[in-house]
PDB file of C-alpha atoms and ligand atoms in Angstrom:
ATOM      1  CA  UNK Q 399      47.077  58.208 -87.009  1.00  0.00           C
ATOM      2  CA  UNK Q 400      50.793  58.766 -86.285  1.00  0.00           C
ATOM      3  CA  UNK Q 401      52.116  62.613 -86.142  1.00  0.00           C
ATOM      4  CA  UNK Q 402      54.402  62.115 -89.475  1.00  0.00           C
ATOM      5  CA  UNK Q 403      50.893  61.426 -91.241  1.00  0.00           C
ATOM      6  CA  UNK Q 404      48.983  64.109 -89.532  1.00  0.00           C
ATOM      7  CA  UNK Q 405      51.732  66.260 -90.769  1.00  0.00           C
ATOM      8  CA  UNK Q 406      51.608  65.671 -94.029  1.00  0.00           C
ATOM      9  CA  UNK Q 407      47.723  65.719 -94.652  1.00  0.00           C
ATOM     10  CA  UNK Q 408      48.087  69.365 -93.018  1.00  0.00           C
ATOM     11  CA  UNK Q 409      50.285  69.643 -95.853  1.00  0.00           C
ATOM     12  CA  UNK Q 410      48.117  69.217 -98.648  1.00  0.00           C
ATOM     13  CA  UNK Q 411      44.890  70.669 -96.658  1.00  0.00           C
ATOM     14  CA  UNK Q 412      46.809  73.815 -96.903  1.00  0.00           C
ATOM     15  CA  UNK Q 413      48.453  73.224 -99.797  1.00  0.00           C
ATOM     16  CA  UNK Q 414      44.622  73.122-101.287  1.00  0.00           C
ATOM     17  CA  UNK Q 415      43.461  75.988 -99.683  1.00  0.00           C
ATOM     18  CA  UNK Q 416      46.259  78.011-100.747  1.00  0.00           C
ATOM     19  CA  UNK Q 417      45.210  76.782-104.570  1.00  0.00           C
ATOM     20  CA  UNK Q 418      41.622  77.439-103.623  1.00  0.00           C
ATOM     21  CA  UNK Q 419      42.292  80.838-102.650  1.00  0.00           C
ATOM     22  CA  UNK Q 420      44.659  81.631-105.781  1.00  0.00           C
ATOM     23  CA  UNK Q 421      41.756  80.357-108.207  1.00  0.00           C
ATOM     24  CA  UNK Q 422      38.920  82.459-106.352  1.00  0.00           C
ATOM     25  CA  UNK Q 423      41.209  85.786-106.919  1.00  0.00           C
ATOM     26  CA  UNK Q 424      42.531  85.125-110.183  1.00  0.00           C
ATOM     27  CA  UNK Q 425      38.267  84.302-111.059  1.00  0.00           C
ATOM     28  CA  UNK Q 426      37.346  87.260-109.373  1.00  0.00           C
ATOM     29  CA  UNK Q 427      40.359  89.403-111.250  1.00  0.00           C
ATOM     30  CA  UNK Q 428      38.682  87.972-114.911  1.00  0.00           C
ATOM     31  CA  UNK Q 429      35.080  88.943-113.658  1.00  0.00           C
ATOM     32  CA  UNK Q 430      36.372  92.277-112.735  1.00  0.00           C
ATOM     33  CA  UNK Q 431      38.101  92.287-116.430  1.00  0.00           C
ATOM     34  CA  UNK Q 432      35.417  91.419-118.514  1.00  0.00           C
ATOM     35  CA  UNK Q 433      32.914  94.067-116.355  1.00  0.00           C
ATOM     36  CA  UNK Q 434      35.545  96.423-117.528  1.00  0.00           C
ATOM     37  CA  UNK Q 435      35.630  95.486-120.897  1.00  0.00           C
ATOM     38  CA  UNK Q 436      31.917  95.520-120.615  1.00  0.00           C
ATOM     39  CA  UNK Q 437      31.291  99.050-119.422  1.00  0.00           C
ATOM     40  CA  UNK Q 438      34.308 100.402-122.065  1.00  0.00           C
ATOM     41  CA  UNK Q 439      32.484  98.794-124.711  1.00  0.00           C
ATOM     42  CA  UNK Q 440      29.320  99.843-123.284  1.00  0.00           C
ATOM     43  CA  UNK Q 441      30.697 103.938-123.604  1.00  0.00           C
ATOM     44  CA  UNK Q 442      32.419 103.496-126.986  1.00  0.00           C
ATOM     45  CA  UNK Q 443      28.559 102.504-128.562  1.00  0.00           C
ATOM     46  CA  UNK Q 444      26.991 105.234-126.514  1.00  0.00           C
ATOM     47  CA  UNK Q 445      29.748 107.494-127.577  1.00  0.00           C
ATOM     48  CA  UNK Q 446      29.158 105.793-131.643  1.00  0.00           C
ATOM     49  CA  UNK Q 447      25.452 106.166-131.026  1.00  0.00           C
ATOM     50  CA  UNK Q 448      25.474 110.305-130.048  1.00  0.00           C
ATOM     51  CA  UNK Q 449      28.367 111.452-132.625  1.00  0.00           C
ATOM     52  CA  UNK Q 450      25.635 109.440-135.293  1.00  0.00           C
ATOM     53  CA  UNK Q 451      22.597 111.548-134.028  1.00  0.00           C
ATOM     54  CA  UNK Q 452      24.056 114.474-133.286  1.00  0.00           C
ATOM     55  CA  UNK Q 453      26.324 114.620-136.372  1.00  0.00           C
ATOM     56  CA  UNK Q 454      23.593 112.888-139.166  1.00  0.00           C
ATOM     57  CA  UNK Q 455      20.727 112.660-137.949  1.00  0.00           C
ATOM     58  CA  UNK Q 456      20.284 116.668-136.784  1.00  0.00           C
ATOM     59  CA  UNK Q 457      22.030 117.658-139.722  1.00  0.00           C
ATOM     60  CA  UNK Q 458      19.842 116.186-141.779  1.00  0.00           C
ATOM     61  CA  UNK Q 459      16.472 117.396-140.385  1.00  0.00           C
ATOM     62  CA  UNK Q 460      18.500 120.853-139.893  1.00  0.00           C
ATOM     63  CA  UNK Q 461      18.453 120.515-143.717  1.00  0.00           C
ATOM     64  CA  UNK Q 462      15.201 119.377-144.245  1.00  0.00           C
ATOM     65  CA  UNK Q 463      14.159 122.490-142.193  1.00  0.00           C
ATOM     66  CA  UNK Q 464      15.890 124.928-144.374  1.00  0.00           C
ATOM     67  CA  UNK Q 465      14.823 123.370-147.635  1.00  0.00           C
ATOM     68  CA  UNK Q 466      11.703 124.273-145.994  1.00  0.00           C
ATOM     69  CA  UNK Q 467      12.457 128.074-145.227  1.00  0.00           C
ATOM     70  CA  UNK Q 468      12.565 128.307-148.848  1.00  0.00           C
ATOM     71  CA  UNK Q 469       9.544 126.410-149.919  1.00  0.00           C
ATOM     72  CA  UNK Q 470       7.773 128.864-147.834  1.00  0.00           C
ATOM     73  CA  UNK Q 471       9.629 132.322-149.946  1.00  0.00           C
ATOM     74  CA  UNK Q 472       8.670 130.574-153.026  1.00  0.00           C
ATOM     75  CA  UNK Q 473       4.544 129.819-152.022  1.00  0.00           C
ATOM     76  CA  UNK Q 474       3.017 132.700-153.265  1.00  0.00           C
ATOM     77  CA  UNK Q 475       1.617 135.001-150.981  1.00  0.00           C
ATOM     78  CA  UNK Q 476      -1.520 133.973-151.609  1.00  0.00           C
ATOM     79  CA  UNK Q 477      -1.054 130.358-150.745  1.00  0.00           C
ATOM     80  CA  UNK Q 478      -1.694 131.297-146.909  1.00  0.00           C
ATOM     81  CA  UNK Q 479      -2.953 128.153-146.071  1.00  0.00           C
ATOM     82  CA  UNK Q 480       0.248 126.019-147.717  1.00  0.00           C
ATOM     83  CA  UNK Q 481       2.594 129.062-145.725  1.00  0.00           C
ATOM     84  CA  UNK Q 482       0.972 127.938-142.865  1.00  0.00           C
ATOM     85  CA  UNK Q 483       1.291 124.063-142.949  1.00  0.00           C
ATOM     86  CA  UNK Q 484       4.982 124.840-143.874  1.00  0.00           C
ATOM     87  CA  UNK Q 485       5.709 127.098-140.740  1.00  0.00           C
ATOM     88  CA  UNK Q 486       3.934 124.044-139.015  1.00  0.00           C
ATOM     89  CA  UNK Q 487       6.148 121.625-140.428  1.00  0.00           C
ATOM     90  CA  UNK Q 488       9.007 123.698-139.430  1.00  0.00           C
ATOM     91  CA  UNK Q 489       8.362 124.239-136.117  1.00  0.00           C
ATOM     92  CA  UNK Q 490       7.774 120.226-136.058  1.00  0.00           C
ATOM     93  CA  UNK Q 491      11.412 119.382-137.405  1.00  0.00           C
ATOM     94  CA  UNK Q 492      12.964 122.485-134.795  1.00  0.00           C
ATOM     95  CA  UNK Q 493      11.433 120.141-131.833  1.00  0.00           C
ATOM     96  CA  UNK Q 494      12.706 117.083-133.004  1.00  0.00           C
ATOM     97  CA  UNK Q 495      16.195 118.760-133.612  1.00  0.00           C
ATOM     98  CA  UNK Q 496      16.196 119.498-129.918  1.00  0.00           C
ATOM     99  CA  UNK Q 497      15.211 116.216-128.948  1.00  0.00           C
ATOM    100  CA  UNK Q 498      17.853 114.422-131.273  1.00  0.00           C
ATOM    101  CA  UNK Q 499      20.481 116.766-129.349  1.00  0.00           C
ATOM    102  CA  UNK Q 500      19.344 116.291-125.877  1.00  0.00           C
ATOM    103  CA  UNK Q 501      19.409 112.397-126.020  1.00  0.00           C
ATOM    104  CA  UNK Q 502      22.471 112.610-127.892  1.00  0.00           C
ATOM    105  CA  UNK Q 503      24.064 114.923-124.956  1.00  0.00           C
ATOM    106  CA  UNK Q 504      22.323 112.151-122.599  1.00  0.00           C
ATOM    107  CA  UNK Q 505      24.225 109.311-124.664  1.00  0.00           C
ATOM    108  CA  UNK Q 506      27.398 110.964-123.664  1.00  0.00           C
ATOM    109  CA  UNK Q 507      28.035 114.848-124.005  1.00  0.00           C
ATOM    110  CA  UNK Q 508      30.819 116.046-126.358  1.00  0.00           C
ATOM    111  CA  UNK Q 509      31.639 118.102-123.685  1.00  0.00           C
ATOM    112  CA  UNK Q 510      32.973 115.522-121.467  1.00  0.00           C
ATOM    113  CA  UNK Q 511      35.672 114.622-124.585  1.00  0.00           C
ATOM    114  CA  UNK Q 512      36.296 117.562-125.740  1.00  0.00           C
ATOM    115  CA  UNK Q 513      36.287 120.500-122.809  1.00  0.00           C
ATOM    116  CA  UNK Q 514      36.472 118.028-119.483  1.00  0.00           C
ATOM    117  CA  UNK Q 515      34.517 116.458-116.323  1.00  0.00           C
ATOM    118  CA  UNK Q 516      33.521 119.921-115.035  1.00  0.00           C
ATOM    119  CA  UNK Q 517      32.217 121.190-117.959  1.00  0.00           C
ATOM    120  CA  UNK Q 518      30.116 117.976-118.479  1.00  0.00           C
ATOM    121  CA  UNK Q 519      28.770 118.035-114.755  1.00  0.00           C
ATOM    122  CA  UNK Q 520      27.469 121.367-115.648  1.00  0.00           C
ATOM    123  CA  UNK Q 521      25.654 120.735-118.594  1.00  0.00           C
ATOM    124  CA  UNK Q 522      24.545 117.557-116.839  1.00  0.00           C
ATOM    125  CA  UNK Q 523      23.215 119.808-114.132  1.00  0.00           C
ATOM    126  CA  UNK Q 524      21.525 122.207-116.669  1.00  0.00           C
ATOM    127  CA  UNK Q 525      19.328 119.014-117.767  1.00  0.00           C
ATOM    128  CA  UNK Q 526      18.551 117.797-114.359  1.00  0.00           C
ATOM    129  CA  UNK Q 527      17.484 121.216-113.428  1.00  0.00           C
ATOM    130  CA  UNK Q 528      15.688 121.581-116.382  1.00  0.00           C
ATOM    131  CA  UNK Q 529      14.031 118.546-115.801  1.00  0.00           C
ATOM    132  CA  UNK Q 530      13.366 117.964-111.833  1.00  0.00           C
ATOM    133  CA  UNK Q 531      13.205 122.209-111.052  1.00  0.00           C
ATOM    134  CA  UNK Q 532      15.519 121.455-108.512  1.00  0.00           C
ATOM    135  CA  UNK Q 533      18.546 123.874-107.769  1.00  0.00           C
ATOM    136  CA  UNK Q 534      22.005 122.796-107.709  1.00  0.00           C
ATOM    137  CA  UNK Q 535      25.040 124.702-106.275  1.00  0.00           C
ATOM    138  CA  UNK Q 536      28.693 123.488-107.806  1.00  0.00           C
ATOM    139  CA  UNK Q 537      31.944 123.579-106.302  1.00  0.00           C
ATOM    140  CA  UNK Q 538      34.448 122.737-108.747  1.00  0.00           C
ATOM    141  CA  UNK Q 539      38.299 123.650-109.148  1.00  0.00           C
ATOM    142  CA  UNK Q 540      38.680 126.591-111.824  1.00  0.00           C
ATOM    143  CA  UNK Q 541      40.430 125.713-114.949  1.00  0.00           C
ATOM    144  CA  UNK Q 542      40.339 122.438-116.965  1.00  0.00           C
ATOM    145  CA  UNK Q 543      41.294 118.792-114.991  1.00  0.00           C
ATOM    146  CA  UNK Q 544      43.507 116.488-116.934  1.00  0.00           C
ATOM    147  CA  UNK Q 545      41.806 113.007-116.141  1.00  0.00           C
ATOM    148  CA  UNK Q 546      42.701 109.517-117.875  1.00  0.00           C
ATOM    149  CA  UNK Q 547      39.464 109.073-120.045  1.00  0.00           C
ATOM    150  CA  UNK Q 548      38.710 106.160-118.384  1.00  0.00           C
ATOM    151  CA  UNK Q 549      37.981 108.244-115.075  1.00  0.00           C
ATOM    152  CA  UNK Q 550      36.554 110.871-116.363  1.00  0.00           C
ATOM    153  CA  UNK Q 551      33.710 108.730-117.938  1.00  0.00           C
ATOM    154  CA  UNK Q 552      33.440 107.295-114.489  1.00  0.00           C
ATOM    155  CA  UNK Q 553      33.044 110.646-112.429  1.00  0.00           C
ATOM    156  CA  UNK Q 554      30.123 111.784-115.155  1.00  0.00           C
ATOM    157  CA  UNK Q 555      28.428 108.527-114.964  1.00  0.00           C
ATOM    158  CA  UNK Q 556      28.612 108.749-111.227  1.00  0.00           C
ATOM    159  CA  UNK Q 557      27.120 111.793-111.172  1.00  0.00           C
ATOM    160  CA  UNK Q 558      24.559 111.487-113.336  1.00  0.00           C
ATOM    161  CA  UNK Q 559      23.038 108.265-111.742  1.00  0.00           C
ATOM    162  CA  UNK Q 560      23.040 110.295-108.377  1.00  0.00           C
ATOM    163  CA  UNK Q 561      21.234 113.403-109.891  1.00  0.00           C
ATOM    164  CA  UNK Q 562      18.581 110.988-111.467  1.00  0.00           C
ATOM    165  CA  UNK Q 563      18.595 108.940-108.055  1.00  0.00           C
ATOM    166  CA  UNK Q 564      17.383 112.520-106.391  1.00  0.00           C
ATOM    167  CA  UNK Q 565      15.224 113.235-108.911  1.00  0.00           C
ATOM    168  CA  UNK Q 566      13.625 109.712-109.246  1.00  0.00           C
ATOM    169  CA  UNK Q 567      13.462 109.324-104.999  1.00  0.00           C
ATOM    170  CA  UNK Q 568      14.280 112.487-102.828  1.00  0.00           C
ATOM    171  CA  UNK Q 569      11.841 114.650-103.093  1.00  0.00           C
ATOM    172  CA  UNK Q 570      14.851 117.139-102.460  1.00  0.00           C
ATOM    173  CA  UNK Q 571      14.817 120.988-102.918  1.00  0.00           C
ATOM    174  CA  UNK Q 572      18.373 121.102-103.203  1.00  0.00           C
ATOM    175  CA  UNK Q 573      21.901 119.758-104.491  1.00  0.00           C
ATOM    176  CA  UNK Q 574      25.314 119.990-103.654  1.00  0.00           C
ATOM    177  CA  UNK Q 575      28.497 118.847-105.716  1.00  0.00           C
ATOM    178  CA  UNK Q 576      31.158 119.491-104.220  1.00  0.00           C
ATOM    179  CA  UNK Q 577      35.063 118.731-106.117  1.00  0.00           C
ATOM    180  CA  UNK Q 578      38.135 118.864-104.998  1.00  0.00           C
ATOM    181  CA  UNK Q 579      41.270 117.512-105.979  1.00  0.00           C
ATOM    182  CA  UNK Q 580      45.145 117.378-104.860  1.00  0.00           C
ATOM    183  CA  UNK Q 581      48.360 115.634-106.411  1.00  0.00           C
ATOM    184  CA  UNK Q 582      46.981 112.478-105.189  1.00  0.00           C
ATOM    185  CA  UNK Q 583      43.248 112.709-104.963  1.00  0.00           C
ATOM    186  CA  UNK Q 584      40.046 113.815-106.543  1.00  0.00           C
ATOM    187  CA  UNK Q 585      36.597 113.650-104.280  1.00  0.00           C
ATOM    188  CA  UNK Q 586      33.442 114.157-105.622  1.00  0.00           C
ATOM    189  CA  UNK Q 587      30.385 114.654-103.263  1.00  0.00           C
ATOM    190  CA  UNK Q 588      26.854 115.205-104.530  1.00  0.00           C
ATOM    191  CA  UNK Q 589      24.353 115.690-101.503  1.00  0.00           C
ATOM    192  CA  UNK Q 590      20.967 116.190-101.400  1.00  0.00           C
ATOM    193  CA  UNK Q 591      18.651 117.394 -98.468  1.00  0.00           C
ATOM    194  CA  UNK Q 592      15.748 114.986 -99.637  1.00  0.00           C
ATOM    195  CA  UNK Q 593      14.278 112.116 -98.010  1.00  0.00           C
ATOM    196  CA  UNK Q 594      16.283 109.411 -96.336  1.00  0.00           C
ATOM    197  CA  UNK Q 595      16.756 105.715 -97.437  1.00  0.00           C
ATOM    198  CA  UNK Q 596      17.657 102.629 -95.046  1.00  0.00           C
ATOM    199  CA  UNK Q 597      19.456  99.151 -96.512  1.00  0.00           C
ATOM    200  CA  UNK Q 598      17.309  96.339 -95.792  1.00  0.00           C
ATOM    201  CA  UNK Q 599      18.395  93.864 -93.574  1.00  0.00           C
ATOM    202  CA  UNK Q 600      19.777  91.780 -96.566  1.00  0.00           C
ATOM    203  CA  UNK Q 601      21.294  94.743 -98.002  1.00  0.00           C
ATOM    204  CA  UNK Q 602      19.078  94.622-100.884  1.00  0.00           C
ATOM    205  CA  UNK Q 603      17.443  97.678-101.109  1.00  0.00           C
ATOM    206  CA  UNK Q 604      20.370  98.605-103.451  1.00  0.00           C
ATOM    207  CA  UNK Q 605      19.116  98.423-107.550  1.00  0.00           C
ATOM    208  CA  UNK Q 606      21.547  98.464-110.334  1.00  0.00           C
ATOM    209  CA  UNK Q 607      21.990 102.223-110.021  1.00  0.00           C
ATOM    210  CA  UNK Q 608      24.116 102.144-106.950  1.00  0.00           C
ATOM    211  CA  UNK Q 609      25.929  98.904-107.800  1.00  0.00           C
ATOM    212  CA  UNK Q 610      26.824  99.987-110.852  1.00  0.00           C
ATOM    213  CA  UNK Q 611      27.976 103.453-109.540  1.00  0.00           C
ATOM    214  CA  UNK Q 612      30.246 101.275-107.132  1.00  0.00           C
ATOM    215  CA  UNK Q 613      31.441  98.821-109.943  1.00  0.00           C
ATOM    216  CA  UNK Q 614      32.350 101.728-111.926  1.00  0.00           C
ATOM    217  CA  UNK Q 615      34.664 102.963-109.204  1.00  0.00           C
ATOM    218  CA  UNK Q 616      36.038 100.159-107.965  1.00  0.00           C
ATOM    219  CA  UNK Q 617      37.003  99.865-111.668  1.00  0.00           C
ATOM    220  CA  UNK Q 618      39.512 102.488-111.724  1.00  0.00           C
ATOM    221  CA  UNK Q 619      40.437 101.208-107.790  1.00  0.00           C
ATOM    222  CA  UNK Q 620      38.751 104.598-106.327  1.00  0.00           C
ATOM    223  CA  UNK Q 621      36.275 104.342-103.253  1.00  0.00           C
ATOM    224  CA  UNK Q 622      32.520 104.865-103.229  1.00  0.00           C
ATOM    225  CA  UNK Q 623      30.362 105.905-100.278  1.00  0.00           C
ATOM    226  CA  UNK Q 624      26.360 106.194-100.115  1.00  0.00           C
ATOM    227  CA  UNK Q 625      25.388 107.471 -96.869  1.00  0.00           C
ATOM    228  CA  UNK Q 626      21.514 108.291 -95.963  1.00  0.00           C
ATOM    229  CA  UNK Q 627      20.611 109.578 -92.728  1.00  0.00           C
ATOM    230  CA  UNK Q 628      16.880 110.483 -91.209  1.00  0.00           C
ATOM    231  CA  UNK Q 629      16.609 114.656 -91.815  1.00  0.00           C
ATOM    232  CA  UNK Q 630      19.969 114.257 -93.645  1.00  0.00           C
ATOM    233  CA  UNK Q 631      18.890 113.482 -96.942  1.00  0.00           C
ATOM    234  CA  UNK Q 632      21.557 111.517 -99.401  1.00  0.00           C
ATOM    235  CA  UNK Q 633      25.344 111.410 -99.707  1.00  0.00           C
ATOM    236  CA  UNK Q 634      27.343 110.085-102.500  1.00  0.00           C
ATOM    237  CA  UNK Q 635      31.090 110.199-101.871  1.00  0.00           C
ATOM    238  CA  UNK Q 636      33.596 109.036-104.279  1.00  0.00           C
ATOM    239  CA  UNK Q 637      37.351 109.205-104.314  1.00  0.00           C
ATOM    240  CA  UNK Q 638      39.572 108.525-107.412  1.00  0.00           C
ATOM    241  CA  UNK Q 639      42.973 108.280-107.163  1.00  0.00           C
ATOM    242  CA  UNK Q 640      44.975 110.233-109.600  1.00  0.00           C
ATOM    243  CA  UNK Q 641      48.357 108.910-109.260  1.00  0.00           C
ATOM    244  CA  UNK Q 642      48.944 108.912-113.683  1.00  0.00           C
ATOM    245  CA  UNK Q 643      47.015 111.596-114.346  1.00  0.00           C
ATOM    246  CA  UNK Q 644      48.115 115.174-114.814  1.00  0.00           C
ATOM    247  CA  UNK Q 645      46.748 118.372-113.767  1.00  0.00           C
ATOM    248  CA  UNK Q 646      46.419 121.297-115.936  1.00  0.00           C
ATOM    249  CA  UNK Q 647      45.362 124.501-114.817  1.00  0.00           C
TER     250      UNK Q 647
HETATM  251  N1  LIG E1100      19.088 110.372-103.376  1.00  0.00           N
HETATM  252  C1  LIG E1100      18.264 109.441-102.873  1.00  0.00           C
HETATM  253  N2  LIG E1100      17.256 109.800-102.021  1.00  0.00           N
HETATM  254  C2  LIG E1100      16.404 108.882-101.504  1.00  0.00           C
HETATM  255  N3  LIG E1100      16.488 107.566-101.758  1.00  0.00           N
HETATM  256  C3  LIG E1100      17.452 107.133-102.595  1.00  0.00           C
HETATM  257  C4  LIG E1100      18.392 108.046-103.196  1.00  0.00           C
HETATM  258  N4  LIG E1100      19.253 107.329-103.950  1.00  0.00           N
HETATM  259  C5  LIG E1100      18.870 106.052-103.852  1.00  0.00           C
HETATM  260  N5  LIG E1100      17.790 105.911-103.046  1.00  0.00           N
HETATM  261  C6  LIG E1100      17.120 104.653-102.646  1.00  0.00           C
HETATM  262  O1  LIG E1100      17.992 103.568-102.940  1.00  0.00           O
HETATM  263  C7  LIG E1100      17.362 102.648-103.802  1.00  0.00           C
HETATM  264  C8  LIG E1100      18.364 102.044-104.733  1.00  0.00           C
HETATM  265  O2  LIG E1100      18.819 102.997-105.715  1.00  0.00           O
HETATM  266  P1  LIG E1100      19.348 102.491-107.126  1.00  0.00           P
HETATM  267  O3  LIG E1100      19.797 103.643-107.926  1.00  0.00           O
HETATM  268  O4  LIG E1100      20.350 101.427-106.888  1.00  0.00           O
HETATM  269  O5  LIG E1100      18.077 101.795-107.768  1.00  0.00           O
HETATM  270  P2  LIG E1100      16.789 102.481-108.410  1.00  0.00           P
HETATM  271  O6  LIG E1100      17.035 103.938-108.628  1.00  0.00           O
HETATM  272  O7  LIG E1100      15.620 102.104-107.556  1.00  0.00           O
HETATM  273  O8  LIG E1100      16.684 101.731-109.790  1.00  0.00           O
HETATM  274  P3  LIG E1100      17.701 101.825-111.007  1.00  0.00           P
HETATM  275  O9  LIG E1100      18.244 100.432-111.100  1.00  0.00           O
HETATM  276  O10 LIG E1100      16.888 102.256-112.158  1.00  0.00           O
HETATM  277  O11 LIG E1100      18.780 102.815-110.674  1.00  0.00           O
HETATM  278  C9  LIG E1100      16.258 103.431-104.473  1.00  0.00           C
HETATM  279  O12 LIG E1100      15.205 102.614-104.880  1.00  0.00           O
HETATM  280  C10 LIG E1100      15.836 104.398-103.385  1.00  0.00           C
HETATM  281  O13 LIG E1100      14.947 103.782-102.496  1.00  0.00           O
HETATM  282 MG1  LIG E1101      18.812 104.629-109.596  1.00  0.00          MG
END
């Protein structure tokens, strides 16, 4: 084979490669597009599905329950028995009210539109607590964070997947979140003193949970950390950068 041909079949072997490459990012950019779209669409039914519930569906048993309140003034007092099966009723509808608001907040909490990521880690917090008995100590800047809504969903989904994470496998008896946040930066650290977790050698002993808590933040081109150590319990580290966003304390 003389040099000149050599030469030229280099040529197109890297001419190739450099098309290979080109295709594999520009494929990788459209799956990391559509997983976007996905997860917005995903949030804009969850956020459809809670304003429904909360805003119909309560309402309507909230109504139910006072047509009931006065049913019971208009049973006459002797009809102790039908007084009875109404206050029954009652209390019935009352549960179900706070069950239709609770997986509503779950869907995704008004609070995270309306007053911001740290009020929405709290109430997130109340539940988990409420849930799991397990204390959890906040650090969070005072005053309200202007975030792009995009990565404020992000940080709340985050956090939430970790908290249920150390309910579903710590066996902790207590949480951390710590958040801070500069012109640049915000960091969000949730840390548990549970038991520890190890990667299998394939790296597979990650479930949906933590992929999708890294897919989510990759989205908005922050960095996620899970670190686990023996008598350490579990760290989940994320850091969003904030370059378009305002702050407004
Ligand atoms: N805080 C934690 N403490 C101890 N182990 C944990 C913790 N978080 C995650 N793990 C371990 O990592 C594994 C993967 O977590 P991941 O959230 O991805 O999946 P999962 O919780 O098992 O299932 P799901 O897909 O429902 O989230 C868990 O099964 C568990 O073994
Ligand atoms: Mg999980």
């Amino acid at each position: 084979m003389t040099d000149t041909l050599l030469r030229s079949q280099l040529k197109e072997c890297r001419k190739l490669n450099k098309q290979l490459t080109s295709d594999a990012l520009s494929a990788k950019k459209k799956a990391q597009k559509f997983v976007q779209v996905l997860i917005e669409r995903h949030e804009e039914d969850r956020r459809a599905i809670s304003r429904e519930l909360h805003d119909e569906v309560a309402q309507l048993l909230t109504g139910i329950n006072f047509e009931l309140a006065v049913l019971t003034k208009e049973a006459s007092n002797s009809d102790k028995k039908l007084q009875k099966r109404i206050a029954e009723t009652q209390s019935l509808i009352s549960k179900s009210v706070e069950v239709v608001h609770n997986f509503a907040r779950q869907l995704r909490p008004r609070v995270l539109d309306d007053l911001g990521i740290v009020a929405a880690i709290k109430t997130a917090i109340k539940d988990f607590t409420k849930v799991s008995g397990i204390p959890v100590e906040l650090k969070a800047p005072k005053g309200s964070i202007k975030l792009e809504s995009l990565k404020k969903t992000v940080i709340f989904r985050v956090t939430q997947e970790a908290l249920i994470n150390v309910n579903k496998h710590s066996k902790a008896t207590k949480v951390q979140i710590r958040m801070t946040l500069d012109k640049q930066r915000l960091v969000l650290e949730i840390e548990d003193n549970g038991k520890s977790f190890k990667k299998n050698s394939k790296n597979k002993s990650f479930g949906i949970g933590i992929q999708g808590m890294e897919e989510r933040v990759k989205m908005v081109r922050g960095d996620f950390k899970i670190s686990s150590n023996e008598g350490a319990g579990t760290t989940v580290v994320i850091t969003i950068p904030l370059k378009k966003d305002s702050h407004n304390e």
